[in-house]
Tab-separated table of N, CA and C in Angstrom:
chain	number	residue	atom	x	y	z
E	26	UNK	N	-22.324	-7.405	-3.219
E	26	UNK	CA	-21.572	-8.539	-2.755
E	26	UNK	C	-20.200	-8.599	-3.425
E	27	UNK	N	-20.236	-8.475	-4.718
E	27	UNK	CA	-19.171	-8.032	-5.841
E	27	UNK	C	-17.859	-7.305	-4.869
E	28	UNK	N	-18.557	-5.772	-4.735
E	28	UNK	CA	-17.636	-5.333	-3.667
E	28	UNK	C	-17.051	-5.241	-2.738
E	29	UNK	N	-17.454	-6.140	-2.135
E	29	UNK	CA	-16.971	-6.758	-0.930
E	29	UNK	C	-15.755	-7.676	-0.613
E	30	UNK	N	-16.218	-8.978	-1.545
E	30	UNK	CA	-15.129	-10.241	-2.018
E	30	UNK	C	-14.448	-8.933	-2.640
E	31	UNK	N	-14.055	-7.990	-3.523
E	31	UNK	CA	-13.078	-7.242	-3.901
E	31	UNK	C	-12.375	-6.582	-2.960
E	32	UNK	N	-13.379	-5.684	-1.928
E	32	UNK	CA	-12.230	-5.322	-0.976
E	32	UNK	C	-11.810	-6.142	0.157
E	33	UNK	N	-12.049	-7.111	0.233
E	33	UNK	CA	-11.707	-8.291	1.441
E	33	UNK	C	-10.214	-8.516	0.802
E	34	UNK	N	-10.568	-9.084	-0.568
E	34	UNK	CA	-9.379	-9.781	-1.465
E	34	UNK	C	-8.144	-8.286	-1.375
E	35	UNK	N	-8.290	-7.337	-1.870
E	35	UNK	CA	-7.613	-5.777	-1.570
E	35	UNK	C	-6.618	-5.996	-0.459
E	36	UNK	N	-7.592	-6.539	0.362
E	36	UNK	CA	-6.899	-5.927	2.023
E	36	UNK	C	-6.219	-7.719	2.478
E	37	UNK	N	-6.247	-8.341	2.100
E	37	UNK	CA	-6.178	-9.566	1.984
E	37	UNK	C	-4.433	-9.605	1.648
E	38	UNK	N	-4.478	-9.458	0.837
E	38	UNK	CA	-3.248	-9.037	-0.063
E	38	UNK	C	-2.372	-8.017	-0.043
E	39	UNK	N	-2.709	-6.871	0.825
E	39	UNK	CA	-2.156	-5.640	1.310
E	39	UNK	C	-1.440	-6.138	2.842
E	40	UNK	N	-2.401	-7.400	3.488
E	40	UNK	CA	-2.227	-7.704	4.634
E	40	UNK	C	-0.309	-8.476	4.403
E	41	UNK	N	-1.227	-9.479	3.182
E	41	UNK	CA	0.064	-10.775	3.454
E	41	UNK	C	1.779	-9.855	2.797
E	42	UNK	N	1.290	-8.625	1.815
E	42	UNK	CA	2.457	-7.980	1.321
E	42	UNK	C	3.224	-7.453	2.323
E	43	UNK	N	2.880	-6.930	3.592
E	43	UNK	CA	3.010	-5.786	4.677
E	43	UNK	C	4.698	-6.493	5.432
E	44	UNK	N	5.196	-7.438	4.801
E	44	UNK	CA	6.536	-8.133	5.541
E	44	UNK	C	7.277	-8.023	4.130
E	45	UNK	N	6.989	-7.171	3.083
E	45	UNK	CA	7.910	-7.619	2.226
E	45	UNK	C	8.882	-5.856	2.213
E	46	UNK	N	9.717	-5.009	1.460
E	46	UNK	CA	10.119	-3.813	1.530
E	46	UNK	C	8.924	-2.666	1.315
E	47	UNK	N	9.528	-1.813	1.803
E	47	UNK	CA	8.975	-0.527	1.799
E	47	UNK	C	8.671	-0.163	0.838
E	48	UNK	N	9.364	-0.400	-0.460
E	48	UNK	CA	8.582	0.074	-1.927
E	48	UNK	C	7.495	-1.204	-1.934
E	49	UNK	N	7.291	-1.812	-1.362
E	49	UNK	CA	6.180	-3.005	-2.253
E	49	UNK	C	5.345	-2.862	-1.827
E	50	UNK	N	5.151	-2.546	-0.152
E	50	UNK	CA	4.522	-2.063	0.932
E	50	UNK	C	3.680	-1.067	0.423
E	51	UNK	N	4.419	-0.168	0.084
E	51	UNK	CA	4.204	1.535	-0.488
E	51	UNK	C	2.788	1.008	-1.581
E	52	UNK	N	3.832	0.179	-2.695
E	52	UNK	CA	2.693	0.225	-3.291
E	52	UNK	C	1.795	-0.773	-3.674
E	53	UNK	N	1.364	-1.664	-2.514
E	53	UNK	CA	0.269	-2.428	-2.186
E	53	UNK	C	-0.364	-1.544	-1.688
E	54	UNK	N	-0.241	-0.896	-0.966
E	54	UNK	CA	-0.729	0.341	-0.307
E	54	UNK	C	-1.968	1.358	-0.722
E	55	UNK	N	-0.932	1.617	-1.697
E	55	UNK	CA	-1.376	2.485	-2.839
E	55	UNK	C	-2.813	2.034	-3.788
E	56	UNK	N	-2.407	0.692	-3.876
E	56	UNK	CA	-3.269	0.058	-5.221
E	56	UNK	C	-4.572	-0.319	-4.668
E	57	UNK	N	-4.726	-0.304	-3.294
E	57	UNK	CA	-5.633	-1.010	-2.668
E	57	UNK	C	-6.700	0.162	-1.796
E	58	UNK	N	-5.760	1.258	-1.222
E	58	UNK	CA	-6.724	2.171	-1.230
E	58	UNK	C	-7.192	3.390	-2.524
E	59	UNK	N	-6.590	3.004	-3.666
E	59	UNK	CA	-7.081	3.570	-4.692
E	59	UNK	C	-7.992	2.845	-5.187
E	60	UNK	N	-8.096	1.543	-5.336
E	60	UNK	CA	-9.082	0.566	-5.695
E	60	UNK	C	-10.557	0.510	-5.177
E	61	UNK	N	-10.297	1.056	-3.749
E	61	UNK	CA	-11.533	1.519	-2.924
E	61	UNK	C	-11.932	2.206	-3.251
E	62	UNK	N	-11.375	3.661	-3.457
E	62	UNK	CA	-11.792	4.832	-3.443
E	62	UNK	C	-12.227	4.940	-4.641
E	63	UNK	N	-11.633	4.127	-5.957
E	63	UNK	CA	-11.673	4.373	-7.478
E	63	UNK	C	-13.198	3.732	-7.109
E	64	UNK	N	-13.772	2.865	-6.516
E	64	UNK	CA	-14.948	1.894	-7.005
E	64	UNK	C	-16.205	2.521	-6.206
E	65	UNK	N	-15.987	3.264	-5.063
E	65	UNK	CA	-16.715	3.567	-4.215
E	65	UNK	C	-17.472	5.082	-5.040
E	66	UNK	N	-16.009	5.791	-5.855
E	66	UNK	CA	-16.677	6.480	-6.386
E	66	UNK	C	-17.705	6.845	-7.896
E	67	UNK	N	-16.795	5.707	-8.359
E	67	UNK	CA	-17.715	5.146	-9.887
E	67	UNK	C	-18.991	4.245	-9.693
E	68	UNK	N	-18.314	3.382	-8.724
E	68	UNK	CA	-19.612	2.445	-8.151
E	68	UNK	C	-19.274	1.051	-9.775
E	69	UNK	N	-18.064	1.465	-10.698
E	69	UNK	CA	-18.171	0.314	-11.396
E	69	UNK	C	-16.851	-0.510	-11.047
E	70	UNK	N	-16.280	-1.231	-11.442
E	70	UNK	CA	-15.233	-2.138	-11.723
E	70	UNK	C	-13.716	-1.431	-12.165
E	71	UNK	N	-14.685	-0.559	-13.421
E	71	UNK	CA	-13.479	0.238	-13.962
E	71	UNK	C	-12.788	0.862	-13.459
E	72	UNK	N	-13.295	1.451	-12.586
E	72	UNK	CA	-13.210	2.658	-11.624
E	72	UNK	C	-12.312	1.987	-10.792
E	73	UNK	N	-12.209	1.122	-10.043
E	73	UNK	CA	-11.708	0.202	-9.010
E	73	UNK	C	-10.188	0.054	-9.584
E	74	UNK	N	-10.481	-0.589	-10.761
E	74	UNK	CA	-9.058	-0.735	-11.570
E	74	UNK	C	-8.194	0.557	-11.716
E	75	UNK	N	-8.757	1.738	-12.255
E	75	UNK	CA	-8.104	2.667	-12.395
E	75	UNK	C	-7.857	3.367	-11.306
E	76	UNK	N	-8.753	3.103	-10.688
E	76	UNK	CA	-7.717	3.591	-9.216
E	76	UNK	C	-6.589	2.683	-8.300
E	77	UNK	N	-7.063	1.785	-8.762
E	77	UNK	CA	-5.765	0.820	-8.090
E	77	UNK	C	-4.273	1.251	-8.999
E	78	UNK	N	-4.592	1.001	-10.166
E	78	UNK	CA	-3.193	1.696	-11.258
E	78	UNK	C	-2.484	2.869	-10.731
E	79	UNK	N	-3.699	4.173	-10.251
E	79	UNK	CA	-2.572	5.347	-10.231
E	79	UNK	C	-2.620	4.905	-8.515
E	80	UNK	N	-3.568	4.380	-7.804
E	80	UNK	CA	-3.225	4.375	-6.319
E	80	UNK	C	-1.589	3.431	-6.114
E	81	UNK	N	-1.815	2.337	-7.273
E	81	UNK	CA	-0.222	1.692	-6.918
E	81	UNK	C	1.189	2.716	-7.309
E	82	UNK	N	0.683	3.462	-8.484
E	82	UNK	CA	1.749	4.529	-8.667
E	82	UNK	C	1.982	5.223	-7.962
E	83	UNK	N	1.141	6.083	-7.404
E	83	UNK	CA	1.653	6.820	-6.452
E	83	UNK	C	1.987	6.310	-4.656
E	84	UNK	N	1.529	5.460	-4.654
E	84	UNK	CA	2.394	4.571	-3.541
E	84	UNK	C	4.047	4.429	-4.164
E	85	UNK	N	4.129	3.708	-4.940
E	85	UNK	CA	5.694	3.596	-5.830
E	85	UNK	C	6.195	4.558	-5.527
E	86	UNK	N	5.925	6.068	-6.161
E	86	UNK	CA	6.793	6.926	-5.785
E	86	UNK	C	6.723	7.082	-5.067
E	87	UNK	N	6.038	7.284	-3.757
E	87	UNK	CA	6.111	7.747	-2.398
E	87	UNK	C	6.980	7.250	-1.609
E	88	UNK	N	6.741	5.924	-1.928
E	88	UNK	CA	7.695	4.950	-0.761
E	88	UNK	C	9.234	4.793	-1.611
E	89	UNK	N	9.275	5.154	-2.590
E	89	UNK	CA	11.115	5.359	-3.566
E	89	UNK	C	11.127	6.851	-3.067
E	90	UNK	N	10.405	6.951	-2.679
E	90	UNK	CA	11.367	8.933	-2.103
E	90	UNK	C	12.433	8.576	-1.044
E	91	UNK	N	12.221	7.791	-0.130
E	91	UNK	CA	12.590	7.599	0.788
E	91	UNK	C	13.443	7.423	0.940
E	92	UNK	N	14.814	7.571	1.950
E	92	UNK	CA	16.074	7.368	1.735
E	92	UNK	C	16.408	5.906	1.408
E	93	UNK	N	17.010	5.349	0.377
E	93	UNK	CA	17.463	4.348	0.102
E	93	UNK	C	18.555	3.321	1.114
E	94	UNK	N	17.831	2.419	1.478
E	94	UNK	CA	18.884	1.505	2.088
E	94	UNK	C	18.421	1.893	3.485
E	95	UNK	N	17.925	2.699	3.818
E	95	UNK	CA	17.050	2.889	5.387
E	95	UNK	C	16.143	2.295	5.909
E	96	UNK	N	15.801	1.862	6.878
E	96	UNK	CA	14.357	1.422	7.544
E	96	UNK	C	14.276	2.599	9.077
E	97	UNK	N	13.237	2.130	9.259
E	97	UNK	CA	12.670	3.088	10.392
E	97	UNK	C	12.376	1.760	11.449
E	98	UNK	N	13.367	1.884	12.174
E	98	UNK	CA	12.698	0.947	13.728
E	98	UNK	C	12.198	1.460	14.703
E	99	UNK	N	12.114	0.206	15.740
E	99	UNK	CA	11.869	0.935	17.161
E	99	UNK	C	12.321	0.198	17.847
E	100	UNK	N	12.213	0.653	19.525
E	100	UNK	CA	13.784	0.264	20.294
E	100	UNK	C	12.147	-0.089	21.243
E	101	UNK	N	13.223	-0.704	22.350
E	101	UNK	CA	12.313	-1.452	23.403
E	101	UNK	C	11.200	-0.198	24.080
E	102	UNK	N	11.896	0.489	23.808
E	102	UNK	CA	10.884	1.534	24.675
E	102	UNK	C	9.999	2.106	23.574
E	103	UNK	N	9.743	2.201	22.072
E	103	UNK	CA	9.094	2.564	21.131
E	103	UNK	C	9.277	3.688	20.936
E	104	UNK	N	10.437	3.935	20.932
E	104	UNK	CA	11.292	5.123	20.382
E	104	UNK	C	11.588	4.957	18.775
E	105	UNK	N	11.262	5.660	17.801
E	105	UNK	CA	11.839	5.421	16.793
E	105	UNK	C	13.086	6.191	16.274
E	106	UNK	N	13.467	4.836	14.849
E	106	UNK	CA	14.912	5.380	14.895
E	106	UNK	C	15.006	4.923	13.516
E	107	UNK	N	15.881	5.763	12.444
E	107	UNK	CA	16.288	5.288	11.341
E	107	UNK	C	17.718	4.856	11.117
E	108	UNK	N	17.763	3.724	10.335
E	108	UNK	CA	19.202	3.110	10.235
E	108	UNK	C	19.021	2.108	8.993
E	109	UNK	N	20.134	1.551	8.502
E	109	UNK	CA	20.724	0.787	7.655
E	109	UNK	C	19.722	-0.484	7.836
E	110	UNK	N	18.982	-0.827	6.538
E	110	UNK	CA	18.259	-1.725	6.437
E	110	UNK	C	18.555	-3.061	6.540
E	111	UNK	N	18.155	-4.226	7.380
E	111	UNK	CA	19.092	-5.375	7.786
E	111	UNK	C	18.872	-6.511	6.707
């Protein structure tokens, strides 16, 4: 049950982050499917935590690779397109 209220709360919070930038995005991202994967595979708490730590890190860097000051849209027809972040 433990795990559950944890990954509800995970995705909960991954949900309401998903309007904020691309690095935060990145690494909500990150922290939340490492948190899964960290707990699913320890089966403890710890595990959950430490995977959320390097899952948020490596979200961080992933989403700072990215060209700075860019976003990725889409046009009426769902064409995508990169440009100057508004």
């Amino acid at each position: 049950m433990k795990k559950t209220i944890v990954a509800l709360a995970l995705v909960a919070s991954t949900i309401t982050l998903s309007a904020c930038s691309q690095t935060e995005r990145g690494t909500a991202i990150g922290a939340a499917s490492g948190a899964i994967i960290g707990g699913a595979v320890t089966g403890r708490a710890g595990g959950a935590l430490v995977g959320a730590a390097v899952g948020g890190a490596a979200g961080y860097l992933i989403a700072r690779s990215d060209r700075s000051g860019y976003c990725i849209y889409r046009d009426r027809r769902g064409h995508r397109y990169e440009a100057r972040c508004r």
